[in-house]
DNA sequence: ACCTGAACACCGTTCAAGT
DNA sequence: ACCTGAACACCGTTCAAGT
């Protein structure tokens, strides 16, 4: 057995790898211990409990969201890029979305995301109250898109597109007397990637939030 | 002990009550058995497993979303009301949001929601492809709003507003050199109820999805 | 100082046995 | 036909004991 020297960073690394490979639901402390080459309970020397470990994971994942965003006068590309990154980070750990609101200690990366979004919305010409509302709005959309796509995220591209095709045929096969619009729309449902659909929704939301005068 | 005669409906009733009172995470088959006055494993006569039970719960909760919507020529009040109801149903069972996409059998109530939304968007003048995109967009926002609010949902009004106040002071106490906009916006963050904020976000999204020509 | 491993108090679920 | 209850294979977590 490799004599692993445990550290918070090494534990977080391995946890993220396990979640990425096997899904968030499959993460157990016993499995984590095995992947680390230590007794499962050794992790408890470094983290109070599983929740604190997952908070550290989320901090790591969210930390990359705001770095190196396109700067300059255009607010919109920056907001879109930030939200795309946030969505991808949330996808890694779906549970994270709701867990965010829980913990007593808001995390540094969350503050950075909030500040960046508020700054861009102010740059877009919104007053501070409208910027706060816009912040809440885009966060809600981003979290929802990630939550809906989370189940598909562990699939391969092939499996995913098969699943979309299957759903389209289910819609297409409905009784047209009872579900006329669904049958008519069936070919248009779940078109493109989930991220495409998210970017479209975000675009329309930003259109509504920041009216062009 | 009351000699309860079990039925799927009675089990779903009790499950919803337990989730409403103690939260979705606190639902266990043993606790459910106790609430029903039967052995915990008796439920397995009527449902294959916990997932099937929760699917029946979601079907019950989502079933009420589309009944008696405001009819007539105005598409917008109907869409808003449907989404508010859907959000409230999702709040009862946060887990439901992601579980929706899982199961093989899409449920009747989901079809009804899809049809109703597509119908209203077509009535608003969108072509069928735009209606499908609009459908995906409002679902993502609604699911996200419910997911974010889920943690607060079990709190009393008093606790919830205390939590909001606490977050505002955290934002207000940040270093204004590093987080100027957040400090400036702190008083405007988490204003009103979560449903107020959702209705605002939905309104702006609908503005963007259905441009007034 | 850090890790180990037995142990505790839980889970969801199965299945032979009861009535 | 339906319910019971022991049992199985798991969880997260604690804590005395090791090194």
Coordinates of C-alpha atoms (C1' of nucleotides) in Angstrom, one line a residue:
Chain A
X1 CA 0.0 0.0 0.0
X2 CA 1.3 3.4 -0.9
X3 CA 2.0 5.4 2.2
X4 CA 0.0 8.4 1.3
X5 CA 0.7 11.6 3.2
X6 CA -2.7 13.1 3.6
X7 CA -3.4 16.8 3.2
X8 CA -6.6 18.7 2.6
X9 CA -5.6 19.5 -1.0
X10 CA -4.8 15.8 -1.8
X11 CA -8.1 14.7 -0.3
X12 CA -10.0 17.3 -2.3
X13 CA -8.1 16.3 -5.5
X14 CA -9.1 12.7 -5.0
X15 CA -12.6 13.5 -4.1
X16 CA -13.1 15.5 -7.3
X17 CA -11.6 12.7 -9.3
X18 CA -14.0 10.2 -7.8
X19 CA -17.0 12.4 -8.3
X20 CA -16.0 13.0 -11.9
X21 CA -15.5 9.3 -12.6
X22 CA -18.4 7.8 -10.7
X23 CA -20.8 10.5 -9.9
X24 CA -21.5 12.4 -6.8
X25 CA -23.9 9.9 -5.4
X26 CA -21.3 7.2 -5.5
X27 CA -18.9 9.0 -3.2
X28 CA -18.5 7.3 0.1
X29 CA -16.0 7.9 2.8
X30 CA -15.0 4.2 2.6
X31 CA -14.5 4.6 -1.2
X32 CA -12.5 7.8 -0.6
X33 CA -10.3 6.1 1.9
X34 CA -9.6 3.2 -0.5
X35 CA -8.7 5.7 -3.3
X36 CA -6.4 7.5 -0.9
X37 CA -4.8 4.3 0.3
X38 CA -5.6 5.0 3.9
X39 CA -8.2 4.0 6.4
X40 CA -11.6 5.6 5.6
X41 CA -11.6 7.4 8.9
X42 CA -8.3 9.1 8.3
X43 CA -10.1 11.8 6.4
X44 CA -11.7 12.9 9.6
X45 CA -8.3 14.2 10.8
X46 CA -8.6 16.9 8.2
X47 CA -12.3 17.5 7.7
X48 CA -14.9 17.7 10.5
X49 CA -17.4 15.7 8.4
X50 CA -18.4 14.9 4.8
X51 CA -20.2 18.3 4.5
X52 CA -17.0 20.2 5.2
X53 CA -15.2 18.1 2.6
X54 CA -17.8 18.9 0.0
X55 CA -17.6 22.6 0.9
X56 CA -13.9 22.5 0.2
X57 CA -14.6 20.7 -3.1
X58 CA -17.1 23.4 -4.1
X59 CA -14.6 26.1 -3.2
X60 CA -12.1 24.5 -5.5
X61 CA -14.5 24.1 -8.3
X62 CA -16.0 27.6 -8.0
X63 CA -12.6 29.2 -7.6
X64 CA -11.8 28.9 -11.3
X65 CA -15.1 30.6 -12.4
X66 CA -14.0 34.2 -12.3
X67 CA -10.3 34.1 -13.3
X68 CA -9.2 35.5 -16.6
X69 CA -12.6 36.6 -17.7
X70 CA -12.7 38.7 -20.9
X71 CA -12.1 42.3 -19.7
X72 CA -13.0 45.6 -21.3
X73 CA -16.1 47.5 -21.9
X74 CA -18.4 44.8 -23.0
X75 CA -20.3 43.4 -20.1
X76 CA -22.3 40.7 -22.0
X77 CA -19.6 38.3 -23.1
X78 CA -18.1 38.3 -19.6
X79 CA -21.4 37.5 -18.0
X80 CA -22.1 34.7 -20.5
X81 CA -18.7 33.2 -20.0
X82 CA -18.9 33.4 -16.2
X83 CA -22.3 31.7 -16.2
X84 CA -21.1 29.0 -18.6
X85 CA -18.2 28.3 -16.3
X86 CA -20.4 28.3 -13.2
X87 CA -22.8 25.9 -14.9
X88 CA -20.0 23.5 -15.7
X89 CA -18.7 23.7 -12.2
X90 CA -22.1 23.0 -10.8
X91 CA -22.5 20.1 -13.1
X92 CA -19.4 18.5 -11.5
X93 CA -21.2 18.5 -8.2
X94 CA -25.0 18.9 -8.6
X95 CA -25.6 18.5 -4.9
X96 CA -23.5 21.7 -4.6
X97 CA -26.2 24.0 -6.0
X98 CA -28.5 23.6 -3.0
X99 CA -25.7 23.0 -0.5
X100 CA -24.5 26.5 -1.4
X101 CA -27.3 28.1 0.5
X102 CA -26.9 26.0 3.5
X103 CA -23.6 26.4 5.2
X104 CA -22.9 29.2 7.6
X105 CA -19.7 30.2 6.0
X106 CA -20.2 31.8 2.6
X107 CA -17.1 31.0 0.6
X108 CA -14.5 33.4 -1.0
X109 CA -15.2 32.0 -4.5
X110 CA -18.9 32.8 -4.1
X111 CA -18.1 36.4 -3.1
X112 CA -15.9 36.7 -6.2
X113 CA -18.7 35.5 -8.5
X114 CA -21.3 37.8 -6.9
X115 CA -19.0 40.8 -7.2
X116 CA -18.1 40.1 -10.8
X117 CA -21.7 39.7 -11.8
X118 CA -22.8 42.9 -10.0
X119 CA -20.0 44.8 -11.5
X120 CA -20.8 43.7 -15.0
X121 CA -24.5 44.5 -14.6
X122 CA -23.7 48.0 -13.3
X123 CA -21.4 48.4 -16.3
X124 CA -24.3 47.5 -18.4
X125 CA -26.1 50.5 -17.0
X126 CA -28.3 48.9 -14.3
X127 CA -28.8 50.7 -11.0
X128 CA -27.6 48.8 -8.0
X129 CA -31.1 47.4 -7.1
X130 CA -31.7 46.2 -10.7
X131 CA -28.2 44.7 -10.7
X132 CA -29.0 42.7 -7.5
X133 CA -32.2 41.4 -9.1
X134 CA -30.3 40.5 -12.3
X135 CA -27.7 38.7 -10.2
X136 CA -30.4 36.6 -8.5
X137 CA -32.1 35.9 -11.9
X138 CA -29.0 34.6 -13.7
X139 CA -28.0 32.5 -10.8
X140 CA -31.4 30.8 -10.7
X141 CA -31.3 30.1 -14.4
X142 CA -27.7 28.7 -14.2
X143 CA -28.4 26.5 -11.2
X144 CA -31.6 25.1 -12.8
X145 CA -29.8 24.3 -16.1
X146 CA -27.1 22.5 -14.2
X147 CA -29.6 20.6 -12.0
X148 CA -31.6 19.5 -15.0
X149 CA -28.5 18.4 -17.0
X150 CA -26.8 16.8 -14.0
X151 CA -28.4 13.4 -14.6
X152 CA -27.2 13.3 -18.2
X153 CA -23.7 14.5 -17.3
X154 CA -22.3 11.2 -16.4
X155 CA -23.4 9.7 -19.8
X156 CA -21.2 9.5 -22.9
X157 CA -22.1 11.8 -25.8
X158 CA -23.5 8.8 -27.6
X159 CA -25.7 7.7 -24.7
X160 CA -26.9 11.3 -24.2
X161 CA -28.0 11.8 -27.8
X162 CA -29.7 8.5 -27.7
X163 CA -31.6 9.6 -24.6
X164 CA -32.6 12.8 -26.3
X165 CA -33.8 10.8 -29.4
X166 CA -35.8 8.5 -27.1
X167 CA -37.5 11.4 -25.5
X168 CA -38.3 13.0 -28.8
X169 CA -40.0 9.8 -29.9
X170 CA -42.0 9.6 -26.7
X171 CA -43.3 13.1 -27.4
X172 CA -43.9 12.2 -31.0
X173 CA -45.9 9.1 -30.1
X174 CA -48.3 10.9 -27.8
X175 CA -52.0 11.2 -28.7
X176 CA -52.2 14.2 -31.0
X177 CA -55.8 14.9 -29.9
X178 CA -54.7 15.4 -26.3
X179 CA -51.2 16.8 -26.9
X180 CA -51.2 18.5 -30.2
X181 CA -48.5 21.1 -29.6
X182 CA -46.1 18.5 -27.9
X183 CA -46.4 16.2 -30.9
X184 CA -45.9 19.2 -33.3
X185 CA -42.8 20.3 -31.3
X186 CA -41.4 16.9 -30.7
X187 CA -38.7 17.2 -33.3
X188 CA -37.6 20.6 -31.8
X189 CA -37.4 19.4 -28.2
X190 CA -34.0 18.8 -26.7
X191 CA -32.3 20.1 -29.9
X192 CA -28.6 20.8 -29.7
X193 CA -26.6 20.4 -26.5
X194 CA -27.8 21.3 -23.1
X195 CA -25.3 24.0 -23.0
X196 CA -26.6 25.4 -26.3
X197 CA -30.1 25.6 -24.8
X198 CA -28.7 27.2 -21.6
X199 CA -26.9 29.9 -23.6
X200 CA -30.0 30.6 -25.5
X201 CA -32.1 30.9 -22.3
X202 CA -29.4 33.1 -20.8
X203 CA -29.3 35.3 -23.8
X204 CA -33.1 35.9 -23.7
X205 CA -32.9 36.5 -20.0
X206 CA -30.2 39.1 -20.4
X207 CA -32.3 40.7 -23.2
X208 CA -35.1 41.1 -20.7
X209 CA -32.8 42.2 -17.8
X210 CA -30.8 44.8 -19.7
X211 CA -33.2 46.5 -22.1
X212 CA -31.5 48.2 -25.1
X213 CA -32.8 51.8 -25.1
Chain B
X1 CA -51.8 -0.3 16.7
X2 CA -54.3 0.9 14.1
X3 CA -54.8 -1.8 11.5
X4 CA -54.1 0.3 8.5
X5 CA -55.2 -0.9 5.2
X6 CA -52.4 0.1 2.9
X7 CA -53.0 1.5 -0.6
X8 CA -50.8 3.3 -3.0
X9 CA -52.8 6.5 -2.4
X10 CA -52.6 6.2 1.4
X11 CA -48.9 5.7 1.3
X12 CA -48.4 8.7 -1.0
X13 CA -50.5 10.8 1.3
X14 CA -48.5 9.9 4.3
X15 CA -45.2 10.3 2.4
X16 CA -46.1 13.8 1.3
X17 CA -47.1 14.7 4.9
X18 CA -43.8 13.4 6.3
X19 CA -41.8 15.3 3.6
X20 CA -43.8 18.5 4.3
X21 CA -43.3 18.2 8.0
X22 CA -39.7 17.0 8.3
X23 CA -38.1 17.6 4.9
X24 CA -37.3 15.3 2.1
X25 CA -34.0 14.2 3.5
X26 CA -35.6 12.9 6.7
X27 CA -37.8 10.5 4.9
X28 CA -36.9 6.9 5.6
X29 CA -38.7 3.7 4.9
X30 CA -38.6 2.9 8.6
X31 CA -40.1 6.3 9.5
X32 CA -42.8 5.9 6.8
X33 CA -43.7 2.4 8.2
X34 CA -44.1 3.9 11.6
X35 CA -46.2 6.7 10.4
X36 CA -48.4 4.2 8.5
X37 CA -48.7 1.9 11.6
X38 CA -47.2 -1.0 9.7
X39 CA -44.0 -2.8 9.3
X40 CA -41.5 -0.7 7.3
X41 CA -41.2 -3.3 4.6
X42 CA -45.0 -3.5 4.0
X43 CA -44.6 -0.6 1.6
X44 CA -42.6 -2.9 -0.7
X45 CA -45.9 -4.7 -1.5
X46 CA -47.1 -1.6 -3.3
X47 CA -44.0 0.0 -4.6
X48 CA -41.0 -1.7 -6.1
X49 CA -38.6 0.6 -4.3
X50 CA -38.2 4.1 -2.8
X51 CA -37.6 5.6 -6.2
X52 CA -41.0 4.4 -7.5
X53 CA -42.7 5.8 -4.4
X54 CA -41.1 9.2 -5.0
X55 CA -42.1 9.1 -8.6
X56 CA -45.7 8.6 -7.4
X57 CA -45.3 11.5 -5.0
X58 CA -44.0 13.7 -7.8
X59 CA -46.9 12.7 -10.0
X60 CA -49.3 13.7 -7.3
X61 CA -47.6 17.0 -6.7
X62 CA -47.2 17.9 -10.3
X63 CA -50.8 16.8 -11.2
X64 CA -52.3 20.0 -9.7
X65 CA -50.0 22.4 -11.7
X66 CA -52.1 22.6 -14.8
X67 CA -55.7 22.4 -13.6
X68 CA -57.9 25.4 -13.8
X69 CA -55.3 27.8 -15.2
X70 CA -56.6 31.2 -16.3
X71 CA -57.9 30.6 -19.8
X72 CA -58.5 33.1 -22.6
X73 CA -56.4 34.9 -25.0
X74 CA -53.7 36.2 -22.7
X75 CA -50.8 33.8 -22.6
X76 CA -48.7 35.5 -20.1
X77 CA -50.7 35.3 -16.9
X78 CA -51.2 31.6 -17.5
X79 CA -47.5 30.9 -18.1
X80 CA -46.6 32.8 -14.9
X81 CA -49.2 31.0 -12.8
X82 CA -48.2 27.6 -14.1
X83 CA -44.5 28.3 -13.3
X84 CA -45.4 29.6 -9.9
X85 CA -47.3 26.4 -9.2
X86 CA -44.6 24.2 -10.6
X87 CA -42.0 26.0 -8.5
X88 CA -44.1 25.4 -5.3
X89 CA -44.5 21.8 -6.2
X90 CA -40.8 21.4 -6.8
X91 CA -40.1 23.1 -3.4
X92 CA -42.1 20.3 -1.7
X93 CA -39.7 17.8 -3.1
X94 CA -36.4 19.4 -4.2
X95 CA -34.9 16.1 -5.1
X96 CA -37.7 15.8 -7.7
X97 CA -36.2 18.3 -10.0
X98 CA -33.2 16.2 -11.0
X99 CA -35.1 12.9 -10.6
X100 CA -37.5 14.1 -13.3
X101 CA -35.0 13.5 -16.0
X102 CA -34.0 10.1 -14.7
X103 CA -36.8 7.6 -14.8
X104 CA -37.7 5.8 -17.9
X105 CA -41.4 6.6 -17.7
X106 CA -42.1 10.2 -18.2
X107 CA -45.3 10.9 -16.3
X108 CA -48.7 12.1 -17.4
X109 CA -48.5 15.3 -15.3
X110 CA -45.2 16.2 -17.0
X111 CA -46.8 15.9 -20.4
X112 CA -49.6 18.1 -19.4
X113 CA -47.2 20.8 -18.2
X114 CA -45.2 20.6 -21.4
X115 CA -48.3 20.8 -23.6
X116 CA -49.7 23.7 -21.7
X117 CA -46.5 25.7 -21.9
X118 CA -46.0 25.0 -25.6
X119 CA -49.6 25.9 -26.3
X120 CA -49.3 29.2 -24.5
X121 CA -46.0 30.1 -26.3
X122 CA -47.6 29.3 -29.6
X123 CA -50.5 31.5 -28.7
X124 CA -48.0 34.2 -27.9
X125 CA -46.9 34.1 -31.5
X126 CA -43.8 32.0 -31.3
X127 CA -43.2 29.4 -34.0
X128 CA -42.9 25.8 -32.8
X129 CA -39.1 25.8 -32.6
X130 CA -39.0 29.0 -30.6
X131 CA -41.8 27.6 -28.4
X132 CA -39.6 24.5 -27.6
X133 CA -36.7 26.7 -26.7
X134 CA -38.9 28.9 -24.6
X135 CA -40.2 25.8 -22.8
X136 CA -36.7 24.6 -22.0
X137 CA -35.8 28.1 -20.8
X138 CA -38.7 28.7 -18.3
X139 CA -38.3 25.1 -17.0
X140 CA -34.6 25.7 -16.3
X141 CA -35.3 29.0 -14.4
X142 CA -38.2 27.4 -12.4
X143 CA -36.1 24.4 -11.4
X144 CA -33.2 26.6 -10.4
X145 CA -35.3 29.0 -8.3
X146 CA -36.8 26.0 -6.5
X147 CA -33.5 24.3 -5.9
X148 CA -32.0 27.5 -4.5
X149 CA -34.9 28.2 -2.2
X150 CA -35.3 24.5 -1.1
X151 CA -33.0 24.8 1.9
X152 CA -35.0 27.8 3.2
X153 CA -38.3 26.2 2.6
X154 CA -38.4 24.3 5.8
X155 CA -37.7 27.4 7.8
X156 CA -40.4 29.6 9.4
X157 CA -41.0 33.0 8.0
X158 CA -39.1 34.5 10.9
X159 CA -36.1 32.3 10.5
X160 CA -36.0 32.9 6.8
X161 CA -36.0 36.7 7.1
X162 CA -33.3 36.4 9.8
X163 CA -31.2 34.3 7.4
X164 CA -31.6 36.9 4.7
X165 CA -30.7 39.7 7.1
X166 CA -27.6 37.7 8.1
X167 CA -26.5 37.3 4.5
X168 CA -27.0 41.0 3.9
X169 CA -24.8 41.9 6.8
X170 CA -22.1 39.5 5.6
X171 CA -22.2 41.2 2.2
X172 CA -22.2 44.6 3.9
X173 CA -19.2 43.7 6.0
X174 CA -16.9 42.7 3.1
X175 CA -13.8 44.7 2.3
X176 CA -15.1 47.6 0.1
X177 CA -11.7 47.7 -1.7
X178 CA -12.1 44.2 -2.9
X179 CA -15.9 43.9 -3.2
X180 CA -17.2 47.4 -3.9
X181 CA -20.3 46.5 -5.8
X182 CA -21.3 43.7 -3.4
X183 CA -21.0 46.1 -0.4
X184 CA -23.0 48.7 -2.4
X185 CA -25.6 46.2 -3.3
X186 CA -25.8 44.5 0.1
X187 CA -29.0 46.2 1.1
X188 CA -30.7 45.2 -2.2
X189 CA -29.7 41.5 -2.0
X190 CA -32.3 38.9 -1.1
X191 CA -35.0 41.7 -1.1
X192 CA -38.6 40.5 -0.8
X193 CA -39.6 36.9 -0.9
X194 CA -37.9 34.2 -3.0
X195 CA -41.1 33.9 -5.0
X196 CA -41.0 37.7 -5.7
X197 CA -37.5 37.4 -7.0
X198 CA -38.5 34.4 -9.1
X199 CA -41.5 36.2 -10.6
X200 CA -39.2 39.1 -11.5
X201 CA -36.7 36.8 -13.2
X202 CA -39.5 35.0 -15.0
X203 CA -40.9 38.3 -16.2
X204 CA -37.6 39.4 -17.6
X205 CA -37.1 36.0 -19.2
X206 CA -40.5 36.2 -20.9
X207 CA -39.7 39.7 -22.1
X208 CA -36.7 38.3 -23.8
X209 CA -38.4 35.2 -25.1
X210 CA -41.5 36.9 -26.6
X211 CA -40.4 40.2 -28.0
X212 CA -43.1 42.8 -28.4
X213 CA -43.0 43.9 -31.9
Chain C
dA1 C1' 0.7 14.2 15.5
dC2 C1' -1.5 11.3 12.7
dC3 C1' -3.6 6.8 11.4
dT4 C1' -6.1 2.4 12.6
dG5 C1' -9.9 -0.5 13.2
dA6 C1' -13.5 -2.0 15.9
dA7 C1' -17.9 -0.4 17.0
dC8 C1' -22.4 2.4 16.9
dA9 C1' -26.5 3.9 15.0
dC10 C1' -28.3 4.2 11.2
dC11 C1' -29.9 3.2 5.9
dG12 C1' -32.7 0.5 1.7
dT13 C1' -34.0 -3.9 0.5
dT14 C1' -34.8 -9.1 0.4
dC15 C1' -37.1 -13.2 1.6
dA16 C1' -38.7 -17.0 4.3
dA17 C1' -42.2 -17.3 7.5
dG18 C1' -46.5 -16.2 9.3
dT19 C1' -51.9 -15.1 9.1
Chain D
dA1 C1' -53.2 -11.8 -0.6
dC2 C1' -51.0 -9.2 2.3
dC3 C1' -48.0 -8.2 6.4
dT4 C1' -44.0 -9.5 9.5
dG5 C1' -39.4 -9.6 11.2
dA6 C1' -35.0 -11.2 10.9
dA7 C1' -31.2 -10.6 8.1
dC8 C1' -28.0 -8.5 4.5
dA9 C1' -25.0 -5.3 2.7
dC10 C1' -24.3 -1.0 3.1
dC11 C1' -23.8 4.1 5.1
dG12 C1' -21.4 8.3 8.1
dT13 C1' -19.2 8.9 12.3
dT14 C1' -16.9 8.1 17.0
dC15 C1' -13.2 6.9 19.9
dA16 C1' -9.9 4.1 22.3
dA17 C1' -5.8 2.2 20.8
dG18 C1' -1.8 2.0 18.3
dT19 C1' 2.8 4.1 16.0

